[in-house]
Short mmCIF file of C-alpha atoms in Angstrom, two decimals:
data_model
loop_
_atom_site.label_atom_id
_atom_site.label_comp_id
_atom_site.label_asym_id
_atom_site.label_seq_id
_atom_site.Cartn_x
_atom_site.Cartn_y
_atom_site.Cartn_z
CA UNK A 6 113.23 115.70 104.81
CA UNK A 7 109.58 116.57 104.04
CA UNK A 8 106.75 114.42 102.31
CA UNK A 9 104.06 116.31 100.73
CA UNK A 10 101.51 115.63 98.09
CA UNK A 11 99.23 117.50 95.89
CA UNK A 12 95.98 115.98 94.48
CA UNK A 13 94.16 116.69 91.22
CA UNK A 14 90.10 115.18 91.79
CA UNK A 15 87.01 115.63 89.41
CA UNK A 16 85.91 117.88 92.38
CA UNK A 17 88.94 119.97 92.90
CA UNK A 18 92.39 119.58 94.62
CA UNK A 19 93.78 117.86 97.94
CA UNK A 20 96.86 119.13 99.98
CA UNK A 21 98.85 117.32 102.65
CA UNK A 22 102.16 118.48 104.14
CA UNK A 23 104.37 117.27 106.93
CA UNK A 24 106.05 119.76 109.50
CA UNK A 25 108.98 118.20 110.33
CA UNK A 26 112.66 119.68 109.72
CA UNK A 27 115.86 118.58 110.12
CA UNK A 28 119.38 119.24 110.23
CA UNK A 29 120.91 116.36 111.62
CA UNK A 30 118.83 113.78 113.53
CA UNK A 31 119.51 115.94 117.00
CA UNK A 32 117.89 119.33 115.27
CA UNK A 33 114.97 118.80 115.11
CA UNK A 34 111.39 121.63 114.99
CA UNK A 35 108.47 121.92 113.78
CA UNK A 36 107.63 124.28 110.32
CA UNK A 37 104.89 124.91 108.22
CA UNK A 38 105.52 124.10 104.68
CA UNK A 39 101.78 124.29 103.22
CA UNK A 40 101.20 127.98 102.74
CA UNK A 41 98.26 129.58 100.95
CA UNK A 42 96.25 133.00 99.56
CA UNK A 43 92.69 133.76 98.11
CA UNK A 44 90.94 136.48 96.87
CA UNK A 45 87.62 135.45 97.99
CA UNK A 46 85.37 134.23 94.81
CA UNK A 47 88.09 135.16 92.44
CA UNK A 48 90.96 132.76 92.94
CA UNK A 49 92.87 130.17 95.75
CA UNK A 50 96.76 129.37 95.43
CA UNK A 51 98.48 127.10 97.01
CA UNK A 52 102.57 126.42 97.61
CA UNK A 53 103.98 123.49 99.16
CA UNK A 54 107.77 123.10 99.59
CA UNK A 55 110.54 120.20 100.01
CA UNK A 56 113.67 121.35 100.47
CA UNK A 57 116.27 123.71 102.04
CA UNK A 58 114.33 125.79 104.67
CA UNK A 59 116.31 129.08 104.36
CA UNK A 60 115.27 128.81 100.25
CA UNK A 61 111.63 127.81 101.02
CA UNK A 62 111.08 130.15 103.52
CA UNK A 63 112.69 132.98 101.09
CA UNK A 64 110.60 132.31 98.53
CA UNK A 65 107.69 132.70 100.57
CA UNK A 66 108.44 135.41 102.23
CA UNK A 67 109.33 137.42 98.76
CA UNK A 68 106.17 136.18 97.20
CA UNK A 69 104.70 138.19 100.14
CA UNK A 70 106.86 141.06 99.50
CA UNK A 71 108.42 141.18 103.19
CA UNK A 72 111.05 143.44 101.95
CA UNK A 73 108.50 145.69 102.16
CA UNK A 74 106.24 148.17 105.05
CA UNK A 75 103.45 146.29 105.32
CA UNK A 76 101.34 148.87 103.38
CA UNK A 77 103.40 148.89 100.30
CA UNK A 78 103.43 144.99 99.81
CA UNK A 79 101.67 143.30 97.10
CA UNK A 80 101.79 139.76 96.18
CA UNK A 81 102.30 139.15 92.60
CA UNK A 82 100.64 135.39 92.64
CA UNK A 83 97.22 137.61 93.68
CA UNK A 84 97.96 139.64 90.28
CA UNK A 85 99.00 136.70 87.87
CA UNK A 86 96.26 136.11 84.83
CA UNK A 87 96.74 132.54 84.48
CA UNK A 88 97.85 130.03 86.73
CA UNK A 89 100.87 128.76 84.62
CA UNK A 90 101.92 132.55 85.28
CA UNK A 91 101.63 131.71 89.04
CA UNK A 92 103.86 128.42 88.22
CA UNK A 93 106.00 130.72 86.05
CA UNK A 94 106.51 133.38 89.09
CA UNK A 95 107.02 130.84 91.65
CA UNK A 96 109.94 128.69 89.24
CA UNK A 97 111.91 132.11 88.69
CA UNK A 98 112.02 133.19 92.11
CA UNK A 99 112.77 129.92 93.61
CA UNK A 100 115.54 128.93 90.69
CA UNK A 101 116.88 132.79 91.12
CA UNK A 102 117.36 132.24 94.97
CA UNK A 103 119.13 128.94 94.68
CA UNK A 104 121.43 130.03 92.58
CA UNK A 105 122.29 133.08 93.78
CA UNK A 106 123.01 131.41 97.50
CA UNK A 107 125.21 128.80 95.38
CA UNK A 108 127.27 131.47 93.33
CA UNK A 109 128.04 132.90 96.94
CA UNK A 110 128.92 129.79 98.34
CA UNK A 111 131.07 127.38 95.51
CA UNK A 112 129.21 125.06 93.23
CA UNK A 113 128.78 122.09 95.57
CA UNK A 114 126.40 124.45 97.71
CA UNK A 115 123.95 124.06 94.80
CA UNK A 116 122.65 120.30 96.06
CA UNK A 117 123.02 122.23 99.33
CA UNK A 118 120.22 125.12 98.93
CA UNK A 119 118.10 123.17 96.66
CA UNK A 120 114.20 122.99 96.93
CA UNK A 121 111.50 121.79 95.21
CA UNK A 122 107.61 122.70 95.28
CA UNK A 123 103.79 121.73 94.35
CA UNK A 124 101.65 124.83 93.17
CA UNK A 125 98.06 124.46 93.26
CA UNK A 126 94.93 126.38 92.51
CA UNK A 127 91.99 127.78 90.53
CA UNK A 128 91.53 131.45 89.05
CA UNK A 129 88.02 132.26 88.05
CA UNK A 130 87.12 131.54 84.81
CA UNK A 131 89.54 128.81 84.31
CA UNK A 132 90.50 124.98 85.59
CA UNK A 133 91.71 123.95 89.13
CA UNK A 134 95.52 122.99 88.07
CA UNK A 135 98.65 121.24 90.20
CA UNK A 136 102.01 122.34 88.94
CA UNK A 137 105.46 120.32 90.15
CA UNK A 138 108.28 123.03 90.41
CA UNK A 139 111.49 121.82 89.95
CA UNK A 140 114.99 124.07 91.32
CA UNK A 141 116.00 124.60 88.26
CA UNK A 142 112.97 126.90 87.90
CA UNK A 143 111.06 124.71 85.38
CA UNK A 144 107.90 122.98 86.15
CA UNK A 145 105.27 119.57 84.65
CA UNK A 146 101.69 120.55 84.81
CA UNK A 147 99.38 117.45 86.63
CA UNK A 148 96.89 116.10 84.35
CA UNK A 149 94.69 112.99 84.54
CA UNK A 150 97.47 110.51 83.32
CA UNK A 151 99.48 111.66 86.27
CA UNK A 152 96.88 113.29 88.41
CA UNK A 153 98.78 113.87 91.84
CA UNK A 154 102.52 115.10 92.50
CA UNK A 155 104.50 114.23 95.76
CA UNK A 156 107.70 115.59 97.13
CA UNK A 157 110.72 115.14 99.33
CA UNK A 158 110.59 111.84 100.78
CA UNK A 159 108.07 109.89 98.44
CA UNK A 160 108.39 106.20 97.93
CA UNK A 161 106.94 104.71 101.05
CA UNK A 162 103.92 106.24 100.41
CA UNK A 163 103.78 105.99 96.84
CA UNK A 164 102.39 102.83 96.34
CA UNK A 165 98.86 103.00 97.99
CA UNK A 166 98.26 106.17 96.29
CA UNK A 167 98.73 104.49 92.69
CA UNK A 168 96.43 101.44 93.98
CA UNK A 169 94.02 103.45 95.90
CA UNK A 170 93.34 107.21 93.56
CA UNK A 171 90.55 107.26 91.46
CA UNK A 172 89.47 110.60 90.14
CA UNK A 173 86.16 110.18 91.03
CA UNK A 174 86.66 110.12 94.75
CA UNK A 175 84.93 112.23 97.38
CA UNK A 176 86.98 114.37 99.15
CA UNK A 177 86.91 112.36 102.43
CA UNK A 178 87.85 109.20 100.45
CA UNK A 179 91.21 111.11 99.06
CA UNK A 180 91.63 112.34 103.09
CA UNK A 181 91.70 109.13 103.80
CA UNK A 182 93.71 107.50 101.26
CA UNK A 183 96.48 110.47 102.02
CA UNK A 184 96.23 109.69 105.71
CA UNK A 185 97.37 106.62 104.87
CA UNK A 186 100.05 107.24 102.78
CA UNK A 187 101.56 109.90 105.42
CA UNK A 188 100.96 107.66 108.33
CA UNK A 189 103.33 104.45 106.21
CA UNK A 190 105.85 107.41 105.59
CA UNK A 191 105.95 108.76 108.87
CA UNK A 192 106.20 104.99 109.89
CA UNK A 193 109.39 104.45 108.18
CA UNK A 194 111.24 107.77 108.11
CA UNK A 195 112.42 109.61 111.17
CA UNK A 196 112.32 112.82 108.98
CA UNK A 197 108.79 112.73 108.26
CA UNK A 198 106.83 114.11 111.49
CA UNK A 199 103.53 115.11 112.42
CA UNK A 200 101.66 117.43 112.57
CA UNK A 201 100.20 117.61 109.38
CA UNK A 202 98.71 120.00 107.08
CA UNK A 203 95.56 119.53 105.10
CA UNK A 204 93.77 121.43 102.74
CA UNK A 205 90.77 120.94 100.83
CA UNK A 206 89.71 123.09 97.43
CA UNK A 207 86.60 122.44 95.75
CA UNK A 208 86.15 123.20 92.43
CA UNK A 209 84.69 126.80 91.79
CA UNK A 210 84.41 127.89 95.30
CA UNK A 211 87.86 129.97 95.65
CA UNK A 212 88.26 129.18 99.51
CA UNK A 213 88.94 126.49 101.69
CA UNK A 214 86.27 124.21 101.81
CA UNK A 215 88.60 122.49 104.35
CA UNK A 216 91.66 123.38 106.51
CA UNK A 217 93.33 121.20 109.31
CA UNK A 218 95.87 120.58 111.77
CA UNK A 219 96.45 117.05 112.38
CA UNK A 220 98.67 116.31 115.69
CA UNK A 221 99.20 112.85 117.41
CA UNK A 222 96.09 113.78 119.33
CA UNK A 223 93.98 113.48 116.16
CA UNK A 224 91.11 111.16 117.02
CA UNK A 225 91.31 110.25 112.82
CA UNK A 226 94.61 109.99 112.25
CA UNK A 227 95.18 107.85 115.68
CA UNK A 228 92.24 105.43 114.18
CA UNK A 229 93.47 104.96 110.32
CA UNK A 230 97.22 104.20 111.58
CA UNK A 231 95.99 101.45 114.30
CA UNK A 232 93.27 100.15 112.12
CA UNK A 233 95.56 99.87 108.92
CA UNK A 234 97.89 97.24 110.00
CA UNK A 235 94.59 95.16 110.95
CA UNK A 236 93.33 96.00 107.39
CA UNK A 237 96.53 95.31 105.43
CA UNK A 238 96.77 92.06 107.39
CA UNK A 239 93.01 91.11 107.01
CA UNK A 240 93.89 92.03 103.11
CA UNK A 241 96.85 90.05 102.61
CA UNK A 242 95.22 87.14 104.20
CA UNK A 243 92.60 87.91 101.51
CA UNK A 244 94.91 87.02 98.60
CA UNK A 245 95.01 83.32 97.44
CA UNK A 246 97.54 81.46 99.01
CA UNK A 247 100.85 80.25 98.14
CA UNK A 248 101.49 76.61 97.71
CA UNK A 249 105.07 75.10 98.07
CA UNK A 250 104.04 72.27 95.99
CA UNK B 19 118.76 98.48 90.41
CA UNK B 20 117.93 96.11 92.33
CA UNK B 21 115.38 94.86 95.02
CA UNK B 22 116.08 91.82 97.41
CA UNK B 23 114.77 90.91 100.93
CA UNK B 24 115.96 88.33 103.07
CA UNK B 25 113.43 87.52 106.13
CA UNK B 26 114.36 85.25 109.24
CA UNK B 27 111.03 83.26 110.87
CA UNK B 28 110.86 81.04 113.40
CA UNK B 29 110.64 77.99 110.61
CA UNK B 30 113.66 79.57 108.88
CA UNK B 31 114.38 82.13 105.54
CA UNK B 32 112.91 83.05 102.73
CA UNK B 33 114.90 84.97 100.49
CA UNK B 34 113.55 86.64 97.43
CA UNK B 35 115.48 88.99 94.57
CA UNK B 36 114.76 90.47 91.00
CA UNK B 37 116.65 89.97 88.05
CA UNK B 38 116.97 93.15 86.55
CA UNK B 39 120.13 95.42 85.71
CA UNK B 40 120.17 98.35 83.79
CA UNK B 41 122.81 100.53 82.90
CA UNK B 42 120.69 103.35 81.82
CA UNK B 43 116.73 102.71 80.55
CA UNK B 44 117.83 101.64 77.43
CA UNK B 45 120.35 98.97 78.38
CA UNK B 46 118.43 96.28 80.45
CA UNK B 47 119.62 92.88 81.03
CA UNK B 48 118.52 90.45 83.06
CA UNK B 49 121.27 88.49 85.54
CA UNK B 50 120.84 86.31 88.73
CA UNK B 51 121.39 88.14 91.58
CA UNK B 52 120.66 84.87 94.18
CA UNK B 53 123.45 82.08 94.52
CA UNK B 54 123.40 79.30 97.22
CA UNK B 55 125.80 76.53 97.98
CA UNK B 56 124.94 73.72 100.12
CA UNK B 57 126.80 70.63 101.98
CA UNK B 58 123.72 68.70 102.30
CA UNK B 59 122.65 67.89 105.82
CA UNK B 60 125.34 69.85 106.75
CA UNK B 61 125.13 73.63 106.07
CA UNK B 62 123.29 75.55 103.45
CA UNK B 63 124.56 79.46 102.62
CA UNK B 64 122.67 81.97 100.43
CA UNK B 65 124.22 85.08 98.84
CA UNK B 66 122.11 87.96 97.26
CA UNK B 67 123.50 91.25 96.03
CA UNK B 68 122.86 94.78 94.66
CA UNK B 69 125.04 97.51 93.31
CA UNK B 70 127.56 97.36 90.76
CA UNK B 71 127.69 93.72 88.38
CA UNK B 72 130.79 93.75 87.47
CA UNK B 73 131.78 93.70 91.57
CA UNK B 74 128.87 91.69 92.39
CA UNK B 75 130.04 88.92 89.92
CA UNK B 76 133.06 88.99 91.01
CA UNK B 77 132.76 88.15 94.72
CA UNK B 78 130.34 85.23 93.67
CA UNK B 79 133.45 84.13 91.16
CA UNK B 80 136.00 84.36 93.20
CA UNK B 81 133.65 83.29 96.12
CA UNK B 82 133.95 79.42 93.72
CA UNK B 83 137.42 79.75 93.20
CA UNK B 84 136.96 80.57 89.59
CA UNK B 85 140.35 81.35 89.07
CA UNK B 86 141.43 78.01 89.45
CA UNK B 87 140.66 74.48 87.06
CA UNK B 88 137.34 72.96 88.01
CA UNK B 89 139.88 70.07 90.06
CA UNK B 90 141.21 72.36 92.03
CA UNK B 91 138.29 74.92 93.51
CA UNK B 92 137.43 74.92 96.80
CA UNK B 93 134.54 77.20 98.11
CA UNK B 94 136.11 78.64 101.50
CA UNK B 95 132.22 79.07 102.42
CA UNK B 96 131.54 74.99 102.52
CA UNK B 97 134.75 75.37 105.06
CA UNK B 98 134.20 78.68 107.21
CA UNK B 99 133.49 76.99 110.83
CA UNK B 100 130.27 79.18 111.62
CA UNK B 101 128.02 81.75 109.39
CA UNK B 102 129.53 84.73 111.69
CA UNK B 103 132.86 83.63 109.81
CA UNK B 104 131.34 83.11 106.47
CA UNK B 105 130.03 87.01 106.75
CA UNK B 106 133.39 87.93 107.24
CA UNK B 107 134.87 86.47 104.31
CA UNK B 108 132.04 87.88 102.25
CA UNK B 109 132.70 91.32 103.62
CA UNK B 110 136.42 91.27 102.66
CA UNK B 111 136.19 89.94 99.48
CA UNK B 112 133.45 92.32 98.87
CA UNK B 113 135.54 95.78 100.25
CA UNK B 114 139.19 93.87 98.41
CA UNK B 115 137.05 94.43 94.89
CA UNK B 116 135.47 97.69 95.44
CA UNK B 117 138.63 99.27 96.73
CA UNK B 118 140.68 98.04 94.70
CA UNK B 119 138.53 99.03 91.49
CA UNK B 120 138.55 102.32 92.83
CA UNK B 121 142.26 103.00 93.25
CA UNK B 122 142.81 101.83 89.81
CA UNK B 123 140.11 104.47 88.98
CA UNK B 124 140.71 107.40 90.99
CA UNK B 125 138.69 108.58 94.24
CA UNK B 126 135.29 108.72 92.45
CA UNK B 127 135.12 105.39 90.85
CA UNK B 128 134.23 104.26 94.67
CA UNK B 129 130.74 104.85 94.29
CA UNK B 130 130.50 103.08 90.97
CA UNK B 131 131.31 100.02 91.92
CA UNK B 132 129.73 99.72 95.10
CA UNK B 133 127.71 96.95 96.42
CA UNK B 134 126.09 95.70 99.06
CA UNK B 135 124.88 92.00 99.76
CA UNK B 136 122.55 89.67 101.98
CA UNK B 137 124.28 86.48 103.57
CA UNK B 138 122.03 83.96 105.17
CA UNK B 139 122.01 80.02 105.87
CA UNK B 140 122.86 77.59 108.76
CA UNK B 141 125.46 75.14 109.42
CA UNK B 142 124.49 72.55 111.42
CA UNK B 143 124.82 72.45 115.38
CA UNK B 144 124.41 76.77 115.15
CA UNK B 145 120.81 78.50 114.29
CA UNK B 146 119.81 79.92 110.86
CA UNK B 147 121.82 83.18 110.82
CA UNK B 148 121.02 86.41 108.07
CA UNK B 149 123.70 89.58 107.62
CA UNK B 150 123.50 92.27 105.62
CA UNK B 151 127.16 93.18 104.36
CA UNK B 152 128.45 96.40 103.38
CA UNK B 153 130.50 97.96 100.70
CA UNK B 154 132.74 98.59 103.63
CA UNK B 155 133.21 94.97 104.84
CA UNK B 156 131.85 95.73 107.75
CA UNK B 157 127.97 93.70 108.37
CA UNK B 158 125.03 93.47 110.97
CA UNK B 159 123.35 90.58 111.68
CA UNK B 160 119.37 90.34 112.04
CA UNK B 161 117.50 89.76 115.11
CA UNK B 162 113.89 89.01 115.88
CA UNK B 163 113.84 92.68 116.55
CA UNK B 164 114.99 93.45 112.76
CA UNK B 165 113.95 90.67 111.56
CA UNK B 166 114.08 91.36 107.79
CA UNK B 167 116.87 93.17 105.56
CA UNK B 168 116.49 94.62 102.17
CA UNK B 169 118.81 95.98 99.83
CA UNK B 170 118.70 97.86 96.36
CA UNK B 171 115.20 99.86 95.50
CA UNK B 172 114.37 99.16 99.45
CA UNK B 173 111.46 101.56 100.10
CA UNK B 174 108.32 101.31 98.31
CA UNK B 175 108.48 97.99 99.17
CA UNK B 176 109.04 98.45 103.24
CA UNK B 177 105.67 99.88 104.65
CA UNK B 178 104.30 96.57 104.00
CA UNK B 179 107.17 94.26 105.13
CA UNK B 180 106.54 96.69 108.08
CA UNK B 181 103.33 95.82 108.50
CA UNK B 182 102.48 92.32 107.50
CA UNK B 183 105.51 90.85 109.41
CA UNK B 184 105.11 88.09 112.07
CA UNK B 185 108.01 86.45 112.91
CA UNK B 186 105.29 83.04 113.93
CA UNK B 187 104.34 82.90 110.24
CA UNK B 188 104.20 80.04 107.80
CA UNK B 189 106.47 79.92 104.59
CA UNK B 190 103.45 80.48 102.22
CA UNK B 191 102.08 83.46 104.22
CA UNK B 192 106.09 84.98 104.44
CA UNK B 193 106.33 84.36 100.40
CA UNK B 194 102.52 85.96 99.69
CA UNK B 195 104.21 89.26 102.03
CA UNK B 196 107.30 89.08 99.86
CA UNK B 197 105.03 88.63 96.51
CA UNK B 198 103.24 91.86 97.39
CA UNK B 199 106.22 93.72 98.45
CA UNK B 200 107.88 93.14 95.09
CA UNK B 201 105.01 93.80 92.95
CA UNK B 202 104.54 97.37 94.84
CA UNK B 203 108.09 98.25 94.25
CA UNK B 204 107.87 96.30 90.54
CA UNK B 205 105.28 98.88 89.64
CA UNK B 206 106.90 102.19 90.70
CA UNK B 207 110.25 101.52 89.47
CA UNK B 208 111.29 99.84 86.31
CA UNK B 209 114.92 99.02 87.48
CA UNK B 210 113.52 96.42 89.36
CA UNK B 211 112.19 93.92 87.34
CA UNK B 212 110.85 90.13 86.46
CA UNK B 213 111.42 87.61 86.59
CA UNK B 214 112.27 86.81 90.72
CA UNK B 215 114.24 83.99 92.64
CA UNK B 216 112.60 82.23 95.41
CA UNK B 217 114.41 80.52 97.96
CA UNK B 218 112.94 79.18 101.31
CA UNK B 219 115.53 77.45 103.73
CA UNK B 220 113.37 75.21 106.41
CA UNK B 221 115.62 75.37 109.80
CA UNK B 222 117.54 72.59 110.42
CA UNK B 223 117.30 70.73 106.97
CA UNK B 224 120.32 72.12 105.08
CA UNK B 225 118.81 71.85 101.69
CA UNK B 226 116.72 74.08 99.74
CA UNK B 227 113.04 73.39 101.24
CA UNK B 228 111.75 75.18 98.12
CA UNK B 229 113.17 77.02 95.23
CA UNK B 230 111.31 78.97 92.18
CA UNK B 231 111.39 81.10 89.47
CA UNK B 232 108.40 83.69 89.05
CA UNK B 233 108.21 85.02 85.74
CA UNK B 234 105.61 87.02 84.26
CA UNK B 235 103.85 84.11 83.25
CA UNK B 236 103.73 83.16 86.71
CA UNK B 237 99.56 82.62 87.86
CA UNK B 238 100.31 83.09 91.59
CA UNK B 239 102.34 86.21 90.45
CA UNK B 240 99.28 87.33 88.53
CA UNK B 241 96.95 86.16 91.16
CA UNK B 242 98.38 88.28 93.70
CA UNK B 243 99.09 91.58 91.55
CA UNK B 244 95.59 91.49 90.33
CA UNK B 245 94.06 90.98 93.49
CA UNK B 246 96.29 93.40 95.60
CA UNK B 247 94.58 96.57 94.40
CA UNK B 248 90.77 95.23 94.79
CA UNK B 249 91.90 94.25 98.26
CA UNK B 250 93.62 97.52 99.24
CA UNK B 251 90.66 99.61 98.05
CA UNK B 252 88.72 97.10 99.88
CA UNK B 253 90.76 97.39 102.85
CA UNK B 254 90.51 101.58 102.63
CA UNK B 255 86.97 101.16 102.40
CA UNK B 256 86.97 99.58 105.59
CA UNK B 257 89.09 102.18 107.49
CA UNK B 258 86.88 105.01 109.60
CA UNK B 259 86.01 107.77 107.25
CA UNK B 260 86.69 111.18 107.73
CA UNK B 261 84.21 114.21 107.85
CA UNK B 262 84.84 117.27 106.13
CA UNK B 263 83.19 119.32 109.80
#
């Protein structure tokens, strides 16, 4: 399993990705599923992916052209006008490689190979947008009625994103509020595991303004998960009271 | 779908379920998914259940002899000799219903009519006992190191449960947990709905201590859904905040 979430701010977009895979609870490692490119001052992309490995990975590495000598690649998401062409380019290869693995393998393999993935970034000229690609190829565009997308396993940390986004939010405020969303995943599924990922894109800058590593050694993400069960606690005794009577 | 929780304190249960079915968005109904049966100051037993109606209904029927003229019902629950034993008969009843719905309608009807169900109560002499029963039959029993089972639309509704738990807590703090972990999962998914059942079993009185219905009318219901998200963000606020270097 995998939990990752993209988020759409006033001031530009906010990544987080576990690392954890697994096949079978006794297989266990470690894998990056947050991957990114730039052009510097021209344009940022972003892929996150949920999913079968072997299709994730694939789709990766053929957006990279690894087929290729090194000198002859060129990656077609660096080339791409818009960014719904980016979506567009990303959908077809990942639908094309799931369903070619299944035609090999019998229909049922289909669930088997599937994937899904977030696509973020800003080309000059035009709007920081957050794309949700499903394995059939197709994708929903983020907007400010639904401004953040999460895959693979997403309900535990659902609710405190819905109470706690607000567009206007600094960038440190969303870090936060995704921190805590992880750390209540990681807290209830065995399939979610650190390290994380984290990526920060401001609006109209076309690089990282932010990139992390977080590992249970993080000084930040060791202090939000022990002082959030004091918080929730100190919040629930907060609420008014129940009376039997 | 469904979403109950049945919790075991020192001072007893507390048992809380929606009402909702749906079969599809379009076709929602609301049916009571809690039944109890007591022998007062003798025993008190509490069923809950999610999955398939027509198999849920029908353990809870046959569970009161339905079968038979009013004269002649007897409840084998008011006679099983401990709560281990009424588990059991749940269980088989249960797996008799599902199984045989599904051989009458091939291999893949299984699934369809599955169910699974919380048993809790006390008989008198023994302590206050909670189960969570399988479509199999088979059941595990809570201890004060799983102190709490849920069933149905279980995980948007668990990181809190998770963290607000305390097995040394009063009744109205356990129902104010229970309050906020239903309206989190109310608001993400709307196949679990309003109104709830309320049931809070006091150890060693073998009657209902309290017993409610929260509707949407409800002003603790309100209370507490309005006030969650003011004291989340106020409760993010207070965590450490992160820097961007």
């Amino acid at each position: 399993m995998t939990y990752c979430v993209g988020m759409m701010l006033d001031r530009g977009l906010v990544l987080m990705s576990d690392t954890r895979t697994n096949s079978g609870v006794d297989n266990i490692s470690t894998f990056r599923k947050m991957y990114h490119w730039e052009v510097p001052g021209e344009r940022i992309i972003t892929v996150m992916s949920a999913g079968n490995l072997a299709t994730t990975q694939s789709v990766i590495s053929q957006l990279e052209d690894r087929n290729k000598a090194p000198s002859e690649r060129h990656n077609s998401l660096l080339e791409a006008p818009t960014m719904f062409r980016v979506a567009s380019i990303v959908g077809n290869l990942l639908q094309d490689i799931i369903s070619e693995r299944a035609s090999d393998n019998g229909q049922r393999a289909a669930g088997t190979f599937s994937a899904s993935m977030i696509v973020a970034g800003q080309i000059k000229g035009m709007e920081p947008r957050l794309f949700l690609i499903y394995p059939e190829g197709n994708f929903i565009e983020a907007s400010f009625d639904t401004p953040f997308f999460q895959i693979g396993e997403t309900k535990y940390g659902r609710p405190i994103l819905i109470r706690g986004y607000d567009r206007t939010m600094s960038f440190e405020s969303a870090i936060k509020l995704l921190t805590v969303s992880f750390d209540s995943t990681l807290k209830a599924n065995l399939s979610v595991g650190l390290p994380l990922d984290l990526l920060v894109i401001e609006r109209d800058k076309f690089a990282p303004l932010h990139e992390r590593r977080i590992d249970e050694a993080d000084p930040y993400f060791r202090s939000v998960s022990t002082s959030w069960s004091e918080a929730l606690r100190h919040a629930l005794d907060g609420l008014p009271n129940y009376h039997l009577d």
